[in-house]
Coordinates of C-alpha atoms and ligand atoms in Angstrom, one line a residue:
Chain A
M145 CA 52.1 90.9 110.5
E146 CA 52.5 92.5 107.1
R147 CA 55.3 90.4 105.9
K148 CA 57.0 87.1 106.4
I149 CA 60.1 86.5 108.4
D150 CA 62.6 84.0 107.0
V151 CA 66.1 84.4 108.5
D152 CA 68.6 81.6 109.3
G153 CA 65.8 79.0 109.8
L154 CA 63.4 81.1 111.7
R155 CA 60.1 81.4 109.7
L156 CA 57.2 83.4 110.9
E157 CA 54.1 84.1 108.9
H158 CA 50.6 85.5 109.5
E159 CA 48.2 83.3 107.9
D160 CA 44.4 83.1 108.2
G161 CA 44.3 84.9 111.5
A162 CA 47.0 82.8 113.1
Y163 CA 50.8 83.0 113.3
V164 CA 52.8 80.1 111.8
L165 CA 56.2 79.7 113.5
E166 CA 58.8 77.3 112.4
T167 CA 62.4 76.7 113.5
P168 CA 64.8 74.0 112.2
G169 CA 64.0 70.6 113.7
D170 CA 60.5 71.7 114.8
D171 CA 57.3 71.3 112.8
P172 CA 55.5 74.5 112.0
A173 CA 53.2 75.6 114.8
R174 CA 49.9 77.5 114.4
L175 CA 49.6 80.0 117.2
D176 CA 47.3 82.8 118.4
E177 CA 48.6 86.1 119.6
A178 CA 48.6 85.0 123.3
A179 CA 50.7 81.9 122.6
L180 CA 53.1 83.6 120.3
D181 CA 55.2 85.3 123.0
D182 CA 56.0 82.0 124.8
A183 CA 56.6 80.3 121.6
L184 CA 59.1 83.0 120.5
E185 CA 60.9 82.7 123.8
A186 CA 61.2 79.0 123.3
A187 CA 62.5 79.6 119.8
E188 CA 65.7 81.2 121.0
P189 CA 68.4 81.8 119.8
Y190 CA 66.6 82.1 116.4
V191 CA 64.6 85.1 117.5
S192 CA 67.4 87.2 118.9
N193 CA 69.5 86.2 115.8
W194 CA 66.7 87.5 113.5
Y195 CA 66.5 90.7 115.5
Y196 CA 70.2 91.4 115.2
W197 CA 70.2 90.9 111.4
E198 CA 67.0 92.6 110.9
A199 CA 67.1 95.6 113.2
T200 CA 70.8 96.2 113.9
V201 CA 72.5 95.3 110.7
G202 CA 69.7 95.6 108.1
G203 CA 71.1 96.6 104.7
E204 CA 69.7 93.6 102.8
G205 CA 71.8 93.0 99.6
T206 CA 74.7 95.2 100.8
A207 CA 78.3 94.2 100.9
R208 CA 78.4 95.3 104.5
R209 CA 75.7 92.8 105.5
A210 CA 77.3 90.0 103.4
F211 CA 80.7 90.6 105.1
L212 CA 79.3 90.6 108.6
R213 CA 77.6 87.3 107.9
W214 CA 80.8 85.9 106.5
C215 CA 82.5 87.0 109.7
E216 CA 80.4 84.6 111.7
R217 CA 80.0 81.9 109.1
A218 CA 76.4 82.6 108.5
P219 CA 74.9 81.6 105.1
I220 CA 74.9 84.5 102.7
V221 CA 71.9 84.9 100.4
D222 CA 72.7 84.5 96.7
A223 CA 76.2 83.3 97.3
Q224 CA 77.8 82.1 94.1
R225 CA 81.5 82.3 94.8
A226 CA 82.2 81.7 91.1
G227 CA 84.9 79.1 90.7
R228 CA 85.9 79.0 94.4
A229 CA 85.0 76.6 97.1
A230 CA 81.8 77.4 98.9
D231 CA 82.3 78.7 102.4
A232 CA 81.4 76.3 105.2
T233 CA 78.6 77.9 107.1
R234 CA 77.0 77.1 110.5
S235 CA 73.6 76.9 112.0
V236 CA 72.4 79.5 114.5
P237 CA 72.8 77.4 117.7
D238 CA 76.3 76.3 116.6
R239 CA 77.2 80.0 115.8
Y240 CA 75.9 81.2 119.2
Q241 CA 78.0 78.6 120.9
R242 CA 81.1 79.8 119.1
L243 CA 80.2 83.5 119.3
R244 CA 80.3 83.3 123.1
D245 CA 84.0 82.6 122.9
G246 CA 84.6 84.7 119.8
L247 CA 84.6 83.5 116.3
E248 CA 87.7 84.4 114.3
R249 CA 88.1 85.0 110.6
G250 CA 91.1 86.2 108.6
W251 CA 91.1 89.0 106.1
G252 CA 94.6 89.7 104.7
Q253 CA 96.7 90.4 107.7
L254 CA 93.6 91.2 109.8
V255 CA 91.7 88.9 112.1
V256 CA 88.1 89.7 112.9
T257 CA 86.6 88.3 116.0
T258 CA 82.8 88.3 116.3
R259 CA 81.5 88.1 119.8
L260 CA 78.1 88.1 121.5
V261 CA 77.8 90.8 124.1
D262 CA 77.1 89.5 127.6
D263 CA 75.4 92.5 129.0
A264 CA 73.8 93.8 125.9
P265 CA 70.3 95.4 126.0
F266 CA 69.1 92.5 123.9
D267 CA 70.3 88.9 123.5
G268 CA 72.1 88.3 120.3
E269 CA 73.9 91.6 119.9
R270 CA 77.3 91.2 118.4
V271 CA 80.4 93.3 118.6
Y272 CA 83.6 92.9 116.6
D273 CA 87.3 93.0 117.5
L274 CA 90.0 93.5 115.0
C275 CA 93.7 92.8 115.3
H276 CA 96.8 91.9 113.4
V277 CA 97.2 88.2 112.6
D278 CA 100.5 88.1 114.5
D279 CA 98.8 89.4 117.6
V280 CA 96.0 86.9 117.9
D281 CA 97.5 85.3 120.9
A282 CA 99.1 88.4 122.3
D283 CA 98.2 89.8 125.7
A284 CA 95.6 92.4 125.0
A285 CA 97.1 94.7 127.6
A286 CA 100.3 94.9 125.5
L287 CA 98.5 96.2 122.5
E288 CA 97.5 99.8 121.6
R289 CA 93.8 99.8 122.0
Y290 CA 91.5 101.7 119.6
T291 CA 87.8 102.2 119.1
D292 CA 87.7 104.9 116.3
P293 CA 87.8 103.4 112.8
R294 CA 89.7 106.4 111.5
E295 CA 92.8 105.4 113.6
A296 CA 93.2 102.5 111.2
R297 CA 94.4 105.0 108.6
K298 CA 97.3 106.1 110.8
I299 CA 98.3 102.5 111.5
A300 CA 98.2 101.6 107.8
R301 CA 100.3 104.5 106.8
A302 CA 103.8 103.1 107.5
D303 CA 105.3 99.7 108.1
E304 CA 107.2 98.6 111.3
D305 CA 110.3 100.5 110.1
G306 CA 108.3 103.7 109.5
R307 CA 108.3 103.4 105.7
Y308 CA 105.3 104.7 103.9
R309 CA 102.9 102.1 102.5
P310 CA 101.3 103.5 99.3
L311 CA 100.0 99.9 98.6
K312 CA 97.6 99.3 101.4
T313 CA 97.4 95.5 100.7
A314 CA 101.1 95.0 100.9
P315 CA 101.8 92.4 103.6
T316 CA 103.7 94.9 105.7
L317 CA 100.9 96.0 108.1
R318 CA 102.5 96.6 111.5
P319 CA 101.2 94.6 114.4
G320 CA 100.8 95.9 118.0
W321 CA 97.2 97.3 118.1
T322 CA 93.7 96.2 118.5
F323 CA 90.2 97.6 117.9
T324 CA 87.7 96.4 120.3
G325 CA 83.9 96.4 120.7
L326 CA 83.2 97.8 117.2
S327 CA 79.7 97.8 115.8
G328 CA 79.2 96.1 112.5
E329 CA 79.2 99.4 110.7
Q330 CA 82.4 100.5 112.4
L331 CA 84.1 97.1 111.6
V332 CA 83.4 97.6 107.9
E333 CA 84.7 101.1 108.1
T334 CA 87.8 100.0 109.8
V335 CA 88.5 97.1 107.4
D336 CA 87.9 99.6 104.5
A337 CA 90.5 101.9 106.0
F338 CA 93.1 99.1 106.2
Y339 CA 92.2 97.5 102.8
P340 CA 90.1 100.0 100.8
A341 CA 87.3 98.5 98.6
T342 CA 88.2 94.9 99.4
I343 CA 84.8 94.2 101.0
A344 CA 83.0 95.7 98.0
N345 CA 85.0 93.7 95.5
W346 CA 84.8 90.5 97.4
D347 CA 81.1 90.9 97.5
R348 CA 80.9 91.5 93.8
E349 CA 83.0 88.4 93.1
R350 CA 80.9 86.4 95.5
R351 CA 77.9 87.3 93.4
G352 CA 79.7 86.5 90.2
E353 CA 79.7 90.2 89.2
L354 CA 83.3 91.3 89.6
D355 CA 84.0 93.9 86.9
V356 CA 87.6 93.0 86.0
D357 CA 89.7 95.3 83.8
H358 CA 92.5 93.4 82.3
W359 CA 96.0 94.8 81.6
L360 CA 95.3 95.9 78.0
E361 CA 92.1 97.7 79.0
T362 CA 93.6 99.6 81.8
A363 CA 96.8 100.4 79.9
T364 CA 95.0 101.6 76.8
R365 CA 92.9 104.0 78.9
Q366 CA 95.9 105.8 80.3
T367 CA 96.7 109.3 79.1
G368 CA 99.3 112.0 79.8
I369 CA 102.6 110.6 81.0
Y370 CA 101.1 107.1 81.3
D371 CA 100.0 107.0 77.7
V372 CA 103.0 104.8 76.8
V373 CA 102.3 101.9 79.2
D374 CA 100.2 100.0 76.6
E375 CA 103.5 99.5 74.6
L376 CA 104.9 97.3 77.3
P377 CA 105.8 93.9 75.9
R378 CA 103.7 91.1 77.2
E379 CA 106.6 89.3 78.9
A380 CA 107.2 92.4 80.9
V381 CA 103.6 92.5 82.0
D382 CA 104.0 89.0 83.2
W383 CA 107.2 89.9 84.9
M384 CA 105.5 92.8 86.7
A385 CA 102.7 90.7 87.9
E386 CA 105.3 88.3 89.2
S387 CA 107.3 90.9 91.0
C388 CA 104.4 93.1 92.3
C389 CA 101.2 91.1 92.6
V390 CA 102.2 87.8 94.1
D391 CA 101.2 87.0 97.6
S392 CA 104.6 87.9 99.1
Q393 CA 104.1 91.5 97.7
C394 CA 100.3 92.1 97.7
L395 CA 97.5 90.3 99.5
R396 CA 95.0 90.9 96.8
R397 CA 94.4 88.0 94.5
R398 CA 95.1 89.2 91.0
A399 CA 91.9 88.6 89.0
W400 CA 93.1 90.6 85.9
Q401 CA 95.0 89.0 83.1
Y402 CA 96.8 90.3 80.0
A403 CA 93.4 90.4 78.2
D404 CA 90.1 88.7 78.5
G405 CA 90.8 85.0 77.7
D406 CA 94.5 85.6 77.5
D407 CA 96.0 84.7 80.9
L408 CA 99.4 85.7 82.2
S409 CA 101.5 82.8 83.3
T410 CA 102.1 84.1 86.8
P411 CA 99.8 82.6 89.4
S412 CA 97.0 84.8 90.7
G413 CA 97.7 84.2 94.4
D414 CA 95.5 82.9 97.2
G415 CA 94.3 86.2 98.7
Q416 CA 90.9 86.4 100.3
F417 CA 89.8 89.4 98.2
P418 CA 90.3 90.0 94.4
C419 CA 92.2 92.7 92.6
R420 CA 90.1 93.8 89.7
E421 CA 92.5 96.0 87.8
P422 CA 96.2 96.9 87.7
C423 CA 96.7 99.4 90.5
S424 CA 98.4 102.8 90.2
L425 CA 101.7 101.5 91.5
V426 CA 101.8 98.9 88.8
I427 CA 100.9 101.5 86.2
A428 CA 103.7 103.7 87.5
A429 CA 106.2 100.8 87.4
A430 CA 105.0 100.0 83.9
R431 CA 105.7 103.5 82.8
E432 CA 109.3 103.4 84.2
W433 CA 109.8 100.0 82.5
T434 CA 108.4 101.2 79.1
D435 CA 110.7 104.2 79.2
L436 CA 113.7 102.0 79.9
E437 CA 112.6 99.7 77.1
S438 CA 112.2 102.4 74.5
D439 CA 115.3 104.3 75.1
P440 CA 117.9 102.8 77.4
E441 CA 120.4 105.6 76.7
R442 CA 118.3 108.4 78.2
R443 CA 118.8 109.5 81.8
Y444 CA 115.7 109.4 84.1
E445 CA 115.0 110.9 87.4
L446 CA 112.8 108.5 89.1
E447 CA 110.7 109.1 92.2
L448 CA 110.2 105.7 93.7
T449 CA 109.3 104.1 97.0
E450 CA 111.8 101.7 98.4
R451 CA 109.7 98.8 97.3
E452 CA 109.4 100.2 93.7
L453 CA 113.1 100.8 93.7
A454 CA 113.8 97.2 94.7
Q455 CA 111.4 96.0 92.1
L456 CA 112.9 98.2 89.4
S457 CA 116.4 97.1 90.3
A458 CA 115.4 93.5 90.1
L459 CA 113.8 94.3 86.8
I460 CA 117.0 95.8 85.5
D461 CA 119.0 92.8 86.7
A462 CA 116.6 90.5 84.9
V463 CA 117.2 92.5 81.7
A464 CA 120.9 92.4 82.2
D465 CA 120.8 88.7 82.7
D466 CA 118.6 88.3 79.7
R467 CA 116.2 86.4 81.8
L468 CA 113.2 87.9 80.0
G469 CA 114.3 86.2 76.8
Chain B
M4 CA 70.9 108.8 101.6
Q5 CA 73.6 111.1 100.3
A6 CA 77.4 110.6 100.1
L7 CA 80.3 112.9 99.6
V8 CA 83.4 111.8 97.7
V9 CA 86.4 114.1 98.1
A10 CA 88.7 113.4 95.1
S11 CA 92.3 114.2 95.5
H12 CA 95.7 113.5 93.9
G13 CA 97.6 111.7 96.7
S14 CA 101.1 110.3 96.3
H15 CA 103.1 107.1 96.1
L16 CA 106.0 108.9 97.8
N17 CA 104.8 111.5 100.2
P18 CA 102.6 110.3 103.0
D19 CA 101.6 113.9 103.8
A20 CA 100.1 114.5 100.4
S21 CA 96.7 113.2 101.5
A22 CA 96.7 114.7 104.9
P23 CA 94.6 117.8 103.9
T24 CA 92.1 115.4 102.1
Y25 CA 91.6 113.4 105.3
A26 CA 91.5 116.4 107.5
H27 CA 88.7 118.1 105.4
A28 CA 86.8 114.9 105.0
D29 CA 86.9 114.3 108.7
A30 CA 85.7 117.8 109.5
I31 CA 82.8 117.2 107.2
R32 CA 82.1 113.8 108.7
E33 CA 81.9 115.4 112.1
T34 CA 79.1 117.7 110.9
G35 CA 77.0 114.7 110.1
A36 CA 75.8 116.4 106.9
F37 CA 76.4 113.3 104.8
D38 CA 75.5 109.7 105.5
E39 CA 78.8 108.7 104.1
V40 CA 82.1 110.6 103.3
Q41 CA 84.7 108.9 101.2
E42 CA 88.2 109.9 100.2
A43 CA 89.4 108.9 96.7
F44 CA 92.8 109.3 95.1
W45 CA 94.7 109.0 91.9
K46 CA 97.9 107.8 93.6
E47 CA 96.6 106.2 96.7
E48 CA 93.8 103.9 97.8
P49 CA 90.9 103.9 97.5
H50 CA 91.6 104.8 93.9
F51 CA 89.1 107.0 91.9
R52 CA 88.2 103.7 90.1
E53 CA 86.8 102.2 93.3
A54 CA 85.4 105.4 94.8
F55 CA 81.7 104.5 94.6
R56 CA 81.5 100.8 95.2
S57 CA 81.8 100.9 99.0
L58 CA 79.0 103.5 99.3
E59 CA 75.4 102.6 100.1
A60 CA 73.9 106.1 99.3
E61 CA 72.2 106.5 95.9
E62 CA 73.0 110.2 95.6
V63 CA 76.7 111.0 95.4
Y64 CA 78.4 114.4 95.4
V65 CA 82.0 114.4 94.1
V66 CA 84.2 117.4 94.9
P67 CA 87.7 117.4 93.4
L68 CA 90.3 118.8 95.8
F69 CA 92.2 120.3 93.0
I70 CA 93.1 123.9 92.2
S71 CA 92.2 124.2 88.6
E72 CA 89.8 123.1 85.9
G73 CA 92.0 121.2 83.5
Y74 CA 93.6 117.8 82.8
F75 CA 92.8 116.1 86.1
T76 CA 89.4 117.5 86.8
E77 CA 88.1 117.5 83.2
R78 CA 89.7 114.3 81.9
V79 CA 91.3 112.0 84.5
I80 CA 88.7 112.0 87.3
P81 CA 85.6 111.7 85.1
R82 CA 87.2 108.9 83.1
E83 CA 88.4 107.0 86.1
L84 CA 85.0 107.4 87.9
R85 CA 83.3 106.1 84.7
L86 CA 81.0 109.2 84.5
E87 CA 78.8 108.3 81.5
G88 CA 78.3 111.0 78.9
W89 CA 80.8 113.4 80.6
D90 CA 82.1 116.3 78.6
P91 CA 83.9 119.3 80.0
S92 CA 81.3 121.5 78.2
L93 CA 78.8 120.3 80.8
W94 CA 80.5 122.6 83.3
D95 CA 80.0 125.5 81.0
S96 CA 83.0 127.2 82.3
E97 CA 85.7 129.6 80.9
G98 CA 88.2 128.0 83.2
T99 CA 87.1 129.4 86.6
S100 CA 83.3 129.1 86.6
A101 CA 82.5 125.4 86.7
E102 CA 79.5 124.4 88.8
S103 CA 78.3 120.8 88.6
A104 CA 77.0 118.2 86.2
T105 CA 74.7 115.3 87.1
L106 CA 75.6 111.9 85.5
E107 CA 75.6 108.2 86.1
A108 CA 78.6 106.1 86.7
G109 CA 79.3 102.9 84.8
D110 CA 79.9 100.6 87.7
V111 CA 77.2 101.5 90.2
E112 CA 73.5 102.4 90.3
K113 CA 73.9 105.9 91.7
T114 CA 73.3 109.5 90.7
V115 CA 76.6 111.3 90.6
H116 CA 76.9 115.1 90.9
Y117 CA 80.3 116.0 89.6
C118 CA 81.3 119.4 91.0
G119 CA 83.9 121.8 89.9
P120 CA 87.2 121.8 91.8
V121 CA 87.5 123.7 95.1
G122 CA 90.3 125.9 93.6
T123 CA 88.0 127.8 91.3
H124 CA 85.1 128.4 93.7
D125 CA 84.6 131.9 94.9
A126 CA 84.8 130.8 98.5
M127 CA 88.4 129.9 97.9
T128 CA 89.2 133.7 97.9
D129 CA 88.2 133.7 101.6
V130 CA 90.4 130.7 102.3
I131 CA 93.4 132.5 100.8
V132 CA 92.7 135.5 103.0
R133 CA 92.2 133.3 106.1
R134 CA 95.6 131.7 105.3
A135 CA 97.2 135.2 105.4
E136 CA 95.5 136.0 108.7
R137 CA 96.7 132.7 110.2
V138 CA 100.3 133.1 109.1
T139 CA 100.6 136.6 110.3
G140 CA 98.5 136.0 113.4
D141 CA 96.6 139.1 112.6
P142 CA 92.8 138.8 111.9
Q143 CA 92.8 142.3 110.4
V144 CA 95.9 141.8 108.2
G145 CA 95.7 143.9 105.0
P146 CA 96.5 147.6 105.4
G147 CA 100.1 148.3 104.4
V148 CA 100.7 144.6 103.6
G149 CA 101.2 143.0 100.2
L150 CA 99.7 139.6 99.3
A151 CA 101.2 137.3 96.7
V152 CA 99.0 134.4 95.5
V153 CA 101.5 131.8 94.2
G154 CA 100.6 129.2 91.6
H155 CA 102.4 126.6 89.6
G156 CA 101.8 128.1 86.2
T157 CA 101.4 126.6 82.8
D158 CA 101.0 122.9 83.3
R159 CA 99.5 120.6 80.7
N160 CA 97.4 123.4 79.3
D161 CA 95.7 123.7 82.6
N162 CA 93.8 126.7 83.6
S163 CA 96.0 126.8 86.8
A164 CA 97.2 130.3 86.1
K165 CA 93.6 131.5 85.6
A166 CA 92.6 130.3 89.0
V167 CA 95.5 132.1 90.6
E168 CA 94.8 135.3 88.8
Y169 CA 91.1 135.0 89.4
H170 CA 91.5 135.0 93.2
A171 CA 94.2 137.6 93.2
E172 CA 91.9 139.9 91.3
R173 CA 89.0 139.3 93.7
I174 CA 91.2 140.0 96.7
R175 CA 92.5 143.1 95.0
D176 CA 89.0 144.3 94.3
R177 CA 88.2 144.1 98.0
G178 CA 90.8 146.8 98.7
R179 CA 91.9 145.1 101.9
F180 CA 95.5 144.6 101.1
E181 CA 97.9 147.3 100.0
E182 CA 98.9 145.3 96.9
V183 CA 98.0 141.9 95.5
K184 CA 99.9 140.0 92.8
A185 CA 99.6 136.6 91.2
L186 CA 103.0 135.0 90.9
F187 CA 104.1 131.7 89.4
M188 CA 106.8 129.1 89.7
D189 CA 107.0 128.3 86.0
E190 CA 106.0 131.4 84.2
S191 CA 106.2 135.2 84.4
P192 CA 105.7 137.0 86.8
E193 CA 107.9 134.6 88.7
V194 CA 107.8 134.1 92.4
D195 CA 111.6 134.1 92.5
D196 CA 111.4 137.9 92.0
V197 CA 108.7 138.4 94.6
T198 CA 110.5 141.3 96.3
A199 CA 110.7 143.2 93.1
Y200 CA 107.0 143.2 92.6
F201 CA 106.1 144.7 96.0
R202 CA 106.6 148.1 97.6
S203 CA 105.2 147.1 100.9
R204 CA 107.7 146.0 103.5
D205 CA 105.5 143.1 104.7
V206 CA 104.4 140.6 102.0
V207 CA 102.4 137.5 102.7
L208 CA 102.9 134.6 100.2
V209 CA 100.0 132.1 99.9
P210 CA 100.7 129.2 97.6
L211 CA 97.6 128.0 95.8
F212 CA 98.4 124.3 96.2
I213 CA 96.3 121.6 97.8
A214 CA 99.0 119.8 99.8
D215 CA 102.4 120.7 101.1
G216 CA 105.0 118.8 99.2
F217 CA 108.1 119.4 97.0
H218 CA 106.8 122.6 95.5
T219 CA 105.6 124.3 98.6
Q220 CA 108.2 123.0 101.1
E221 CA 111.3 122.9 98.9
D222 CA 111.1 124.8 95.6
I223 CA 109.3 128.0 96.6
P224 CA 111.1 128.6 99.9
E225 CA 114.5 128.3 98.1
D226 CA 113.5 130.2 95.0
V227 CA 112.1 133.1 97.0
G228 CA 115.2 133.1 99.2
L229 CA 113.6 132.3 102.5
T230 CA 116.3 129.7 103.0
D231 CA 119.3 128.4 101.1
D232 CA 118.4 124.8 102.0
H233 CA 114.9 123.8 102.7
R234 CA 116.1 121.1 105.0
R235 CA 117.2 123.7 107.5
G236 CA 113.8 125.4 107.4
W237 CA 113.1 129.1 107.4
S238 CA 111.7 131.7 109.7
V239 CA 108.3 133.3 109.4
P240 CA 108.6 136.2 108.8
A241 CA 111.9 135.9 106.9
D242 CA 113.9 139.0 105.9
V243 CA 114.6 139.0 102.2
D244 CA 115.9 142.1 100.3
G245 CA 114.6 144.5 102.8
H246 CA 111.1 142.9 102.9
R247 CA 109.5 140.8 105.6
L248 CA 108.1 137.7 103.9
W249 CA 105.3 135.7 105.6
Y250 CA 105.3 132.4 103.9
A251 CA 102.0 130.6 104.5
G252 CA 102.4 127.1 103.0
A253 CA 99.8 125.4 100.9
V254 CA 96.3 127.0 101.1
G255 CA 94.8 123.5 100.9
T256 CA 95.8 122.8 104.5
E257 CA 93.7 125.6 105.8
E258 CA 90.7 124.4 107.8
L259 CA 88.3 126.7 106.1
L260 CA 88.8 124.7 102.9
A261 CA 86.3 122.1 104.2
G262 CA 83.7 124.9 103.8
V263 CA 84.5 125.2 100.1
V264 CA 84.0 121.5 99.7
L265 CA 80.6 121.9 101.3
E266 CA 79.8 124.9 99.2
R267 CA 80.5 122.9 96.1
A268 CA 78.3 120.0 97.2
A269 CA 75.5 122.3 98.4
A270 CA 75.5 124.2 95.0
A271 CA 75.0 120.8 93.3
G272 CA 72.0 120.1 95.4
A273 CA 73.3 118.4 98.6
D274 CA 71.5 119.1 101.8
V275 CA 74.2 120.3 104.1
G276 CA 72.1 121.7 106.8
D277 CA 74.1 124.0 109.1
A278 CA 77.3 122.2 108.4
L279 CA 78.8 125.3 106.7
E280 CA 78.4 127.4 109.8
T281 CA 80.1 124.6 111.8
V282 CA 83.2 124.3 109.6
R283 CA 83.5 128.0 109.4
G284 CA 83.4 128.2 113.2
D285 CA 87.0 129.3 113.8
V286 CA 86.8 132.9 112.7
T287 CA 89.8 134.2 114.6
G288 CA 92.1 133.2 111.8
T289 CA 94.6 132.0 114.4
G290 CA 93.0 129.2 116.3
G291 CA 93.8 125.5 115.9
Ligands
SF4_264 S1 97.8 95.3 90.6 FE1 99.0 93.8 91.7 S2 100.1 95.0 93.3 FE2 98.4 96.3 92.6 S3 96.8 95.8 94.0 FE3 96.5 94.4 92.3 S4 97.5 92.6 92.9 FE4 98.2 94.2 94.3

């Protein structure tokens, strides 16, 4: 044995010609090669659990691995979760118990179910199912069934009424489908297709390394037709965050503020995954707003989605009512 | 591990704008040449800003699915990707000869090879010709037929006209088509007058655009006289002023474009194996 195993309570070391095996609740046992096999068998489910994370998932330090561990409430190495409550994690036997029935976790409007595979080539192999939160109790036969992660793009494209969804994290994902039997890698790919980069940003935040760009930084960086957005009055930025970024409009939790140390008054929301910078829709809306601010007499031809149009109309109403003070 | 990022404009309004990006990225995925293939957009998600962070590969090839070397490819994309030390001079191009530059990105520990856009690569010439073959259903199309390569024209000091002229000239030099012209929406020679520029009865129009959208599905068909109202559609070929016009739609939707993406990445050092042969597979010019 060249290196030491230390995963989820299973410890195995080669020391002075003997193997030292330890599992939670049992004292370390010194074993020779002949005794090791039996001891490993007795150490289930720790061994199959180690094999799954080591051989199937791998990717130590990656967001993919952290997310898959989060999915089954396994402890995540170097979790910091700056400023947010630590996630309640579970021991291996407890997880196995729950994984037999399927352990569910929510991610925006998605629900991930992690299951142990009954007839897998090795014990401990997991697969993942994914469905819409509204379909958790639905009869599986009534749902469209997919196995290719790329199908998620098509589902995410339009809402239930067929309207285009340029903001992927808008809470308008249509129900009626399920992905079943995904591998961990496929699950991450599918979630990324529904909610791009949310896993990577969640992982960065968890490590305390989320690179947030606040409003002023992003606005100042713009060029071309968006050059003007940094002129937007501060109240209007607050208003935009309130109309575009709140949980009823977007499932990302807004981590950006007006500037570093200068928070907007609008609440950030409770989303599972953070928003690290004003998105292109907010920048586009800001541009329309800046134009309206600077020259209300001019005529504009706007190209807007229904949602943008609704937001802009509300914005105009607010100005008319002098609510922005 | 190596990853490919296909960088494209996308749209807040038109769900079809990103269709070619996904189609070409999928075609390349299926070859298995890259460990990871990622789409990234200016107006959709994932945004350019977050193009790298979901990748596990250390070596990343970025190929812009844009027509010209200009505002987007020289300023917006490198800035949004946080390419450290980027300067357009690193491409050492006169507007149609960009290759690639190797840089680091500010938010990830990866080596990024930033390639020139597909639109100015020499292989794009073949894609335009393939488009003409497909729309006419004739793999030998050329003799007796005129070809118009149609571009947007002067746009934020872009080199977009240069790219159109560059490919028109290359096709002309091959001597395959009776006549070849570069025409534009916003500058002279204008595509509105297409029939005045050609003697040949049959003229193929290939718009040098990445995606079908307002320009290729509304403006050009109406300007050219294929139809009075784009909503009613048009026939292919359409009779206009005694000519038969074969209007091809955006060149970016042509399957062969995936080959240009691969050429760009390979020239920057990516190991693409035999993927090029695979994506060039359909040589009939008509097949689906
Ligand atoms: S800027 Fe606001 S609307 Fe856009 S993704 Fe972030 S939270 Fe959502």
